[in-house]
Amino acid sequence: GDLVQVVLSFNVGVEIGQLMALAILLVLINAWRATGAFTRHSTAFNIALMFAGFLLADYQLAGFFFGT
């Protein structure tokens, strides 16, 4: 009973935080798209995001396979 409520409350809070972060990023990226810098830097920005994602995935997989 009580544990389920605590876990659900935590997860709902995490999801609300993710939605807030996504909303802020959406506003910032839309503002960036309105400038000329977007077309010049979007490819490099996407590559940097992909690289960060691969690093995070590698970190998680290393912890899973090697217990670090």
PDB file of N, CA, C and O in Angstrom:
ATOM      1  N   GLY A   1       0.801  -1.194   0.000  1.00  0.00           N
ATOM      2  CA  GLY A   1       0.000   0.000   0.000  1.00  0.00           C
ATOM      3  C   GLY A   1       0.836   1.247   0.000  1.00  0.00           C
ATOM      4  O   GLY A   1       0.861   1.968  -0.980  1.00  0.00           O
ATOM      5  N   ASP A   2       1.506   1.535   1.106  1.00  0.00           N
ATOM      6  CA  ASP A   2       2.245   2.791   1.244  1.00  0.00           C
ATOM      7  C   ASP A   2       3.441   2.854   0.306  1.00  0.00           C
ATOM      8  O   ASP A   2       3.715   3.901  -0.274  1.00  0.00           O
ATOM      9  N   LEU A   3       4.130   1.734   0.130  1.00  0.00           N
ATOM     10  CA  LEU A   3       5.282   1.694  -0.765  1.00  0.00           C
ATOM     11  C   LEU A   3       4.875   1.976  -2.200  1.00  0.00           C
ATOM     12  O   LEU A   3       5.551   2.709  -2.920  1.00  0.00           O
ATOM     13  N   VAL A   4       3.736   1.414  -2.621  1.00  0.00           N
ATOM     14  CA  VAL A   4       3.250   1.638  -3.987  1.00  0.00           C
ATOM     15  C   VAL A   4       2.968   3.115  -4.198  1.00  0.00           C
ATOM     16  O   VAL A   4       3.331   3.694  -5.230  1.00  0.00           O
ATOM     17  N   GLN A   5       2.352   3.758  -3.231  1.00  0.00           N
ATOM     18  CA  GLN A   5       2.040   5.184  -3.338  1.00  0.00           C
ATOM     19  C   GLN A   5       3.320   6.014  -3.423  1.00  0.00           C
ATOM     20  O   GLN A   5       3.402   6.952  -4.219  1.00  0.00           O
ATOM     21  N   VAL A   6       4.318   5.671  -2.639  1.00  0.00           N
ATOM     22  CA  VAL A   6       5.586   6.403  -2.658  1.00  0.00           C
ATOM     23  C   VAL A   6       6.271   6.250  -4.010  1.00  0.00           C
ATOM     24  O   VAL A   6       6.747   7.229  -4.602  1.00  0.00           O
ATOM     25  N   VAL A   7       6.315   5.029  -4.521  1.00  0.00           N
ATOM     26  CA  VAL A   7       6.971   4.778  -5.809  1.00  0.00           C
ATOM     27  C   VAL A   7       6.228   5.496  -6.932  1.00  0.00           C
ATOM     28  O   VAL A   7       6.846   6.130  -7.806  1.00  0.00           O
ATOM     29  N   LEU A   8       4.893   5.416  -6.933  1.00  0.00           N
ATOM     30  CA  LEU A   8       4.117   6.100  -7.966  1.00  0.00           C
ATOM     31  C   LEU A   8       4.294   7.610  -7.887  1.00  0.00           C
ATOM     32  O   LEU A   8       4.431   8.282  -8.909  1.00  0.00           O
ATOM     33  N   SER A   9       4.302   8.156  -6.684  1.00  0.00           N
ATOM     34  CA  SER A   9       4.496   9.599  -6.516  1.00  0.00           C
ATOM     35  C   SER A   9       5.864  10.022  -7.033  1.00  0.00           C
ATOM     36  O   SER A   9       5.998  11.049  -7.711  1.00  0.00           O
ATOM     37  N   PHE A  10       6.881   9.232  -6.735  1.00  0.00           N
ATOM     38  CA  PHE A  10       8.223   9.544  -7.223  1.00  0.00           C
ATOM     39  C   PHE A  10       8.252   9.527  -8.744  1.00  0.00           C
ATOM     40  O   PHE A  10       8.784  10.442  -9.380  1.00  0.00           O
ATOM     41  N   ASN A  11       7.674   8.483  -9.345  1.00  0.00           N
ATOM     42  CA  ASN A  11       7.693   8.376 -10.799  1.00  0.00           C
ATOM     43  C   ASN A  11       6.912   9.496 -11.471  1.00  0.00           C
ATOM     44  O   ASN A  11       7.339  10.023 -12.500  1.00  0.00           O
ATOM     45  N   VAL A  12       5.791   9.880 -10.898  1.00  0.00           N
ATOM     46  CA  VAL A  12       5.022  10.999 -11.444  1.00  0.00           C
ATOM     47  C   VAL A  12       5.848  12.283 -11.346  1.00  0.00           C
ATOM     48  O   VAL A  12       5.874  13.087 -12.283  1.00  0.00           O
ATOM     49  N   GLY A  13       6.547  12.469 -10.248  1.00  0.00           N
ATOM     50  CA  GLY A  13       7.407  13.649 -10.104  1.00  0.00           C
ATOM     51  C   GLY A  13       8.519  13.664 -11.127  1.00  0.00           C
ATOM     52  O   GLY A  13       8.834  14.715 -11.709  1.00  0.00           O
ATOM     53  N   VAL A  14       9.127  12.512 -11.387  1.00  0.00           N
ATOM     54  CA  VAL A  14      10.184  12.427 -12.399  1.00  0.00           C
ATOM     55  C   VAL A  14       9.625  12.780 -13.774  1.00  0.00           C
ATOM     56  O   VAL A  14      10.237  13.528 -14.535  1.00  0.00           O
ATOM     57  N   GLU A  15       8.452  12.242 -14.094  1.00  0.00           N
ATOM     58  CA  GLU A  15       7.844  12.515 -15.404  1.00  0.00           C
ATOM     59  C   GLU A  15       7.499  13.997 -15.553  1.00  0.00           C
ATOM     60  O   GLU A  15       7.692  14.579 -16.621  1.00  0.00           O
ATOM     61  N   ILE A  16       7.004  14.612 -14.496  1.00  0.00           N
ATOM     62  CA  ILE A  16       6.693  16.050 -14.554  1.00  0.00           C
ATOM     63  C   ILE A  16       7.976  16.848 -14.771  1.00  0.00           C
ATOM     64  O   ILE A  16       8.000  17.789 -15.568  1.00  0.00           O
ATOM     65  N   GLY A  17       9.053  16.465 -14.096  1.00  0.00           N
ATOM     66  CA  GLY A  17      10.338  17.136 -14.300  1.00  0.00           C
ATOM     67  C   GLY A  17      10.831  16.989 -15.727  1.00  0.00           C
ATOM     68  O   GLY A  17      11.354  17.942 -16.314  1.00  0.00           O
ATOM     69  N   GLN A  18      10.665  15.805 -16.313  1.00  0.00           N
ATOM     70  CA  GLN A  18      11.086  15.595 -17.700  1.00  0.00           C
ATOM     71  C   GLN A  18      10.253  16.446 -18.653  1.00  0.00           C
ATOM     72  O   GLN A  18      10.791  17.016 -19.615  1.00  0.00           O
ATOM     73  N   LEU A  19       8.954  16.538 -18.421  1.00  0.00           N
ATOM     74  CA  LEU A  19       8.101  17.364 -19.273  1.00  0.00           C
ATOM     75  C   LEU A  19       8.488  18.840 -19.163  1.00  0.00           C
ATOM     76  O   LEU A  19       8.489  19.561 -20.169  1.00  0.00           O
ATOM     77  N   MET A  20       8.824  19.289 -17.967  1.00  0.00           N
ATOM     78  CA  MET A  20       9.246  20.688 -17.792  1.00  0.00           C
ATOM     79  C   MET A  20      10.554  20.955 -18.530  1.00  0.00           C
ATOM     80  O   MET A  20      10.695  21.979 -19.204  1.00  0.00           O
ATOM     81  N   ALA A  21      11.505  20.030 -18.419  1.00  0.00           N
ATOM     82  CA  ALA A  21      12.780  20.194 -19.119  1.00  0.00           C
ATOM     83  C   ALA A  21      12.566  20.184 -20.626  1.00  0.00           C
ATOM     84  O   ALA A  21      13.166  20.987 -21.358  1.00  0.00           O
ATOM     85  N   LEU A  22      11.700  19.299 -21.109  1.00  0.00           N
ATOM     86  CA  LEU A  22      11.407  19.232 -22.534  1.00  0.00           C
ATOM     87  C   LEU A  22      10.756  20.521 -23.025  1.00  0.00           C
ATOM     88  O   LEU A  22      11.092  21.026 -24.101  1.00  0.00           O
ATOM     89  N   ALA A  23       9.844  21.073 -22.235  1.00  0.00           N
ATOM     90  CA  ALA A  23       9.185  22.322 -22.616  1.00  0.00           C
ATOM     91  C   ALA A  23      10.199  23.461 -22.713  1.00  0.00           C
ATOM     92  O   ALA A  23      10.152  24.264 -23.657  1.00  0.00           O
ATOM     93  N   ILE A  24      11.119  23.532 -21.766  1.00  0.00           N
ATOM     94  CA  ILE A  24      12.146  24.588 -21.797  1.00  0.00           C
ATOM     95  C   ILE A  24      13.033  24.416 -23.018  1.00  0.00           C
ATOM     96  O   ILE A  24      13.324  25.384 -23.736  1.00  0.00           O
ATOM     97  N   LEU A  25      13.458  23.185 -23.297  1.00  0.00           N
ATOM     98  CA  LEU A  25      14.300  22.943 -24.466  1.00  0.00           C
ATOM     99  C   LEU A  25      13.563  23.252 -25.760  1.00  0.00           C
ATOM    100  O   LEU A  25      14.158  23.783 -26.713  1.00  0.00           O
ATOM    101  N   LEU A  26      12.281  22.934 -25.820  1.00  0.00           N
ATOM    102  CA  LEU A  26      11.489  23.233 -27.015  1.00  0.00           C
ATOM    103  C   LEU A  26      11.442  24.736 -27.279  1.00  0.00           C
ATOM    104  O   LEU A  26      11.631  25.180 -28.412  1.00  0.00           O
ATOM    105  N   VAL A  27      11.243  25.515 -26.236  1.00  0.00           N
ATOM    106  CA  VAL A  27      11.231  26.970 -26.379  1.00  0.00           C
ATOM    107  C   VAL A  27      12.599  27.478 -26.837  1.00  0.00           C
ATOM    108  O   VAL A  27      12.703  28.294 -27.764  1.00  0.00           O
ATOM    109  N   LEU A  28      13.670  26.967 -26.213  1.00  0.00           N
ATOM    110  CA  LEU A  28      15.019  27.420 -26.579  1.00  0.00           C
ATOM    111  C   LEU A  28      15.382  27.041 -28.011  1.00  0.00           C
ATOM    112  O   LEU A  28      15.942  27.858 -28.755  1.00  0.00           O
ATOM    113  N   ILE A  29      15.052  25.823 -28.422  1.00  0.00           N
ATOM    114  CA  ILE A  29      15.398  25.393 -29.775  1.00  0.00           C
ATOM    115  C   ILE A  29      14.578  26.158 -30.808  1.00  0.00           C
ATOM    116  O   ILE A  29      15.094  26.539 -31.863  1.00  0.00           O
ATOM    117  N   ASN A  30      13.297  26.408 -30.518  1.00  0.00           N
ATOM    118  CA  ASN A  30      12.495  27.201 -31.448  1.00  0.00           C
ATOM    119  C   ASN A  30      13.017  28.621 -31.566  1.00  0.00           C
ATOM    120  O   ASN A  30      13.012  29.208 -32.656  1.00  0.00           O
ATOM    121  N   ALA A  31      13.491  29.191 -30.461  1.00  0.00           N
ATOM    122  CA  ALA A  31      14.088  30.530 -30.523  1.00  0.00           C
ATOM    123  C   ALA A  31      15.378  30.498 -31.332  1.00  0.00           C
ATOM    124  O   ALA A  31      15.664  31.410 -32.113  1.00  0.00           O
ATOM    125  N   TRP A  32      16.161  29.438 -31.171  1.00  0.00           N
ATOM    126  CA  TRP A  32      17.407  29.291 -31.916  1.00  0.00           C
ATOM    127  C   TRP A  32      17.135  29.122 -33.413  1.00  0.00           C
ATOM    128  O   TRP A  32      17.844  29.647 -34.253  1.00  0.00           O
ATOM    129  N   ARG A  33      16.063  28.394 -33.747  1.00  0.00           N
ATOM    130  CA  ARG A  33      15.725  28.171 -35.156  1.00  0.00           C
ATOM    131  C   ARG A  33      15.382  29.478 -35.863  1.00  0.00           C
ATOM    132  O   ARG A  33      15.509  29.570 -37.089  1.00  0.00           O
ATOM    133  N   ALA A  34      14.917  30.470 -35.113  1.00  0.00           N
ATOM    134  CA  ALA A  34      14.550  31.748 -35.714  1.00  0.00           C
ATOM    135  C   ALA A  34      15.772  32.570 -36.108  1.00  0.00           C
ATOM    136  O   ALA A  34      15.652  33.561 -36.818  1.00  0.00           O
ATOM    137  N   THR A  35      16.955  32.163 -35.661  1.00  0.00           N
ATOM    138  CA  THR A  35      18.174  32.890 -35.997  1.00  0.00           C
ATOM    139  C   THR A  35      18.877  32.214 -37.160  1.00  0.00           C
ATOM    140  O   THR A  35      18.617  31.060 -37.488  1.00  0.00           O
ATOM    141  N   GLY A  36      19.796  32.930 -37.787  1.00  0.00           N
ATOM    142  CA  GLY A  36      20.568  32.368 -38.879  1.00  0.00           C
ATOM    143  C   GLY A  36      21.598  31.361 -38.406  1.00  0.00           C
ATOM    144  O   GLY A  36      22.098  30.558 -39.195  1.00  0.00           O
ATOM    145  N   ALA A  37      21.912  31.381 -37.128  1.00  0.00           N
ATOM    146  CA  ALA A  37      22.934  30.485 -36.596  1.00  0.00           C
ATOM    147  C   ALA A  37      22.466  29.034 -36.591  1.00  0.00           C
ATOM    148  O   ALA A  37      23.285  28.121 -36.596  1.00  0.00           O
ATOM    149  N   PHE A  38      21.162  28.820 -36.603  1.00  0.00           N
ATOM    150  CA  PHE A  38      20.645  27.457 -36.540  1.00  0.00           C
ATOM    151  C   PHE A  38      21.128  26.627 -37.725  1.00  0.00           C
ATOM    152  O   PHE A  38      21.630  25.523 -37.552  1.00  0.00           O
ATOM    153  N   THR A  39      20.995  27.166 -38.925  1.00  0.00           N
ATOM    154  CA  THR A  39      21.384  26.392 -40.106  1.00  0.00           C
ATOM    155  C   THR A  39      22.888  26.154 -40.142  1.00  0.00           C
ATOM    156  O   THR A  39      23.344  25.138 -40.646  1.00  0.00           O
ATOM    157  N   ARG A  40      23.657  27.085 -39.608  1.00  0.00           N
ATOM    158  CA  ARG A  40      25.116  26.925 -39.605  1.00  0.00           C
ATOM    159  C   ARG A  40      25.589  25.905 -38.582  1.00  0.00           C
ATOM    160  O   ARG A  40      26.595  25.232 -38.784  1.00  0.00           O
ATOM    161  N   HIS A  41      24.893  25.794 -37.455  1.00  0.00           N
ATOM    162  CA  HIS A  41      25.385  24.977 -36.354  1.00  0.00           C
ATOM    163  C   HIS A  41      24.560  23.732 -36.059  1.00  0.00           C
ATOM    164  O   HIS A  41      24.943  22.947 -35.180  1.00  0.00           O
ATOM    165  N   SER A  42      23.450  23.523 -36.739  1.00  0.00           N
ATOM    166  CA  SER A  42      22.564  22.411 -36.380  1.00  0.00           C
ATOM    167  C   SER A  42      23.228  21.051 -36.574  1.00  0.00           C
ATOM    168  O   SER A  42      23.033  20.152 -35.746  1.00  0.00           O
ATOM    169  N   THR A  43      24.008  20.877 -37.625  1.00  0.00           N
ATOM    170  CA  THR A  43      24.657  19.577 -37.846  1.00  0.00           C
ATOM    171  C   THR A  43      25.661  19.279 -36.734  1.00  0.00           C
ATOM    172  O   THR A  43      25.673  18.173 -36.176  1.00  0.00           O
ATOM    173  N   ALA A  44      26.485  20.247 -36.381  1.00  0.00           N
ATOM    174  CA  ALA A  44      27.463  20.044 -35.312  1.00  0.00           C
ATOM    175  C   ALA A  44      26.751  19.787 -33.979  1.00  0.00           C
ATOM    176  O   ALA A  44      27.182  18.936 -33.182  1.00  0.00           O
ATOM    177  N   PHE A  45      25.657  20.487 -33.733  1.00  0.00           N
ATOM    178  CA  PHE A  45      24.896  20.297 -32.504  1.00  0.00           C
ATOM    179  C   PHE A  45      24.314  18.888 -32.447  1.00  0.00           C
ATOM    180  O   PHE A  45      24.375  18.220 -31.403  1.00  0.00           O
ATOM    181  N   ASN A  46      23.768  18.410 -33.557  1.00  0.00           N
ATOM    182  CA  ASN A  46      23.213  17.054 -33.599  1.00  0.00           C
ATOM    183  C   ASN A  46      24.300  16.005 -33.398  1.00  0.00           C
ATOM    184  O   ASN A  46      24.083  15.005 -32.706  1.00  0.00           O
ATOM    185  N   ILE A  47      25.466  16.210 -33.970  1.00  0.00           N
ATOM    186  CA  ILE A  47      26.577  15.270 -33.777  1.00  0.00           C
ATOM    187  C   ILE A  47      26.997  15.245 -32.315  1.00  0.00           C
ATOM    188  O   ILE A  47      27.242  14.178 -31.741  1.00  0.00           O
ATOM    189  N   ALA A  48      27.057  16.422 -31.683  1.00  0.00           N
ATOM    190  CA  ALA A  48      27.421  16.490 -30.263  1.00  0.00           C
ATOM    191  C   ALA A  48      26.377  15.773 -29.401  1.00  0.00           C
ATOM    192  O   ALA A  48      26.734  15.053 -28.451  1.00  0.00           O
ATOM    193  N   LEU A  49      25.090  15.941 -29.715  1.00  0.00           N
ATOM    194  CA  LEU A  49      24.044  15.248 -28.964  1.00  0.00           C
ATOM    195  C   LEU A  49      24.146  13.739 -29.133  1.00  0.00           C
ATOM    196  O   LEU A  49      23.990  12.983 -28.173  1.00  0.00           O
ATOM    197  N   MET A  50      24.408  13.287 -30.362  1.00  0.00           N
ATOM    198  CA  MET A  50      24.556  11.856 -30.601  1.00  0.00           C
ATOM    199  C   MET A  50      25.760  11.313 -29.841  1.00  0.00           C
ATOM    200  O   MET A  50      25.689  10.234 -29.238  1.00  0.00           O
ATOM    201  N   PHE A  51      26.866  12.043 -29.860  1.00  0.00           N
ATOM    202  CA  PHE A  51      28.065  11.616 -29.147  1.00  0.00           C
ATOM    203  C   PHE A  51      27.790  11.490 -27.653  1.00  0.00           C
ATOM    204  O   PHE A  51      28.176  10.510 -27.013  1.00  0.00           O
ATOM    205  N   ALA A  52      27.089  12.483 -27.089  1.00  0.00           N
ATOM    206  CA  ALA A  52      26.740  12.436 -25.667  1.00  0.00           C
ATOM    207  C   ALA A  52      25.847  11.233 -25.372  1.00  0.00           C
ATOM    208  O   ALA A  52      26.026  10.546 -24.366  1.00  0.00           O
ATOM    209  N   GLY A  53      24.900  10.958 -26.262  1.00  0.00           N
ATOM    210  CA  GLY A  53      24.030   9.800 -26.081  1.00  0.00           C
ATOM    211  C   GLY A  53      24.803   8.496 -26.116  1.00  0.00           C
ATOM    212  O   GLY A  53      24.553   7.588 -25.314  1.00  0.00           O
ATOM    213  N   PHE A  54      25.761   8.387 -27.054  1.00  0.00           N
ATOM    214  CA  PHE A  54      26.577   7.181 -27.131  1.00  0.00           C
ATOM    215  C   PHE A  54      27.441   7.017 -25.881  1.00  0.00           C
ATOM    216  O   PHE A  54      27.623   5.909 -25.388  1.00  0.00           O
ATOM    217  N   LEU A  55      27.975   8.126 -25.369  1.00  0.00           N
ATOM    218  CA  LEU A  55      28.772   8.049 -24.146  1.00  0.00           C
ATOM    219  C   LEU A  55      27.926   7.578 -22.966  1.00  0.00           C
ATOM    220  O   LEU A  55      28.365   6.741 -22.170  1.00  0.00           O
ATOM    221  N   LEU A  56      26.713   8.109 -22.848  1.00  0.00           N
ATOM    222  CA  LEU A  56      25.842   7.685 -21.752  1.00  0.00           C
ATOM    223  C   LEU A  56      25.454   6.218 -21.893  1.00  0.00           C
ATOM    224  O   LEU A  56      25.412   5.482 -20.902  1.00  0.00           O
ATOM    225  N   ALA A  57      25.165   5.783 -23.125  1.00  0.00           N
ATOM    226  CA  ALA A  57      24.835   4.373 -23.344  1.00  0.00           C
ATOM    227  C   ALA A  57      26.029   3.490 -22.987  1.00  0.00           C
ATOM    228  O   ALA A  57      25.866   2.441 -22.358  1.00  0.00           O
ATOM    229  N   ASP A  58      27.230   3.919 -23.382  1.00  0.00           N
ATOM    230  CA  ASP A  58      28.442   3.159 -23.056  1.00  0.00           C
ATOM    231  C   ASP A  58      28.633   3.066 -21.548  1.00  0.00           C
ATOM    232  O   ASP A  58      28.969   2.012 -21.016  1.00  0.00           O
ATOM    233  N   TYR A  59      28.412   4.164 -20.855  1.00  0.00           N
ATOM    234  CA  TYR A  59      28.534   4.184 -19.397  1.00  0.00           C
ATOM    235  C   TYR A  59      27.569   3.190 -18.761  1.00  0.00           C
ATOM    236  O   TYR A  59      27.933   2.439 -17.858  1.00  0.00           O
ATOM    237  N   GLN A  60      26.317   3.185 -19.238  1.00  0.00           N
ATOM    238  CA  GLN A  60      25.319   2.276 -18.689  1.00  0.00           C
ATOM    239  C   GLN A  60      25.668   0.818 -19.008  1.00  0.00           C
ATOM    240  O   GLN A  60      25.541  -0.062 -18.152  1.00  0.00           O
ATOM    241  N   LEU A  61      26.095   0.559 -20.238  1.00  0.00           N
ATOM    242  CA  LEU A  61      26.439  -0.814 -20.615  1.00  0.00           C
ATOM    243  C   LEU A  61      27.670  -1.325 -19.864  1.00  0.00           C
ATOM    244  O   LEU A  61      27.719  -2.490 -19.482  1.00  0.00           O
ATOM    245  N   ALA A  62      28.642  -0.446 -19.649  1.00  0.00           N
ATOM    246  CA  ALA A  62      29.829  -0.850 -18.885  1.00  0.00           C
ATOM    247  C   ALA A  62      29.437  -1.223 -17.470  1.00  0.00           C
ATOM    248  O   ALA A  62      29.921  -2.216 -16.912  1.00  0.00           O
ATOM    249  N   GLY A  63      28.550  -0.458 -16.874  1.00  0.00           N
ATOM    250  CA  GLY A  63      28.083  -0.778 -15.530  1.00  0.00           C
ATOM    251  C   GLY A  63      27.304  -2.085 -15.501  1.00  0.00           C
ATOM    252  O   GLY A  63      27.414  -2.865 -14.553  1.00  0.00           O
ATOM    253  N   PHE A  64      26.525  -2.336 -16.545  1.00  0.00           N
ATOM    254  CA  PHE A  64      25.756  -3.579 -16.608  1.00  0.00           C
ATOM    255  C   PHE A  64      26.648  -4.790 -16.766  1.00  0.00           C
ATOM    256  O   PHE A  64      26.489  -5.795 -16.077  1.00  0.00           O
ATOM    257  N   PHE A  65      27.613  -4.712 -17.690  1.00  0.00           N
ATOM    258  CA  PHE A  65      28.428  -5.876 -17.996  1.00  0.00           C
ATOM    259  C   PHE A  65      29.593  -6.069 -17.020  1.00  0.00           C
ATOM    260  O   PHE A  65      30.013  -7.188 -16.759  1.00  0.00           O
ATOM    261  N   PHE A  66      30.145  -4.965 -16.503  1.00  0.00           N
ATOM    262  CA  PHE A  66      31.346  -5.064 -15.682  1.00  0.00           C
ATOM    263  C   PHE A  66      31.111  -4.679 -14.230  1.00  0.00           C
ATOM    264  O   PHE A  66      32.039  -4.732 -13.422  1.00  0.00           O
ATOM    265  N   GLY A  67      29.913  -4.244 -13.884  1.00  0.00           N
ATOM    266  CA  GLY A  67      29.577  -3.950 -12.501  1.00  0.00           C
ATOM    267  C   GLY A  67      30.315  -2.762 -11.929  1.00  0.00           C
ATOM    268  O   GLY A  67      30.524  -2.692 -10.728  1.00  0.00           O
ATOM    269  N   THR A  68      30.689  -1.793 -12.772  1.00  0.00           N
ATOM    270  CA  THR A  68      31.386  -0.603 -12.265  1.00  0.00           C
ATOM    271  C   THR A  68      30.426   0.483 -11.921  1.00  0.00           C
ATOM    272  O   THR A  68      29.351   0.577 -12.398  1.00  0.00           O
TER     273      THR A  68
END
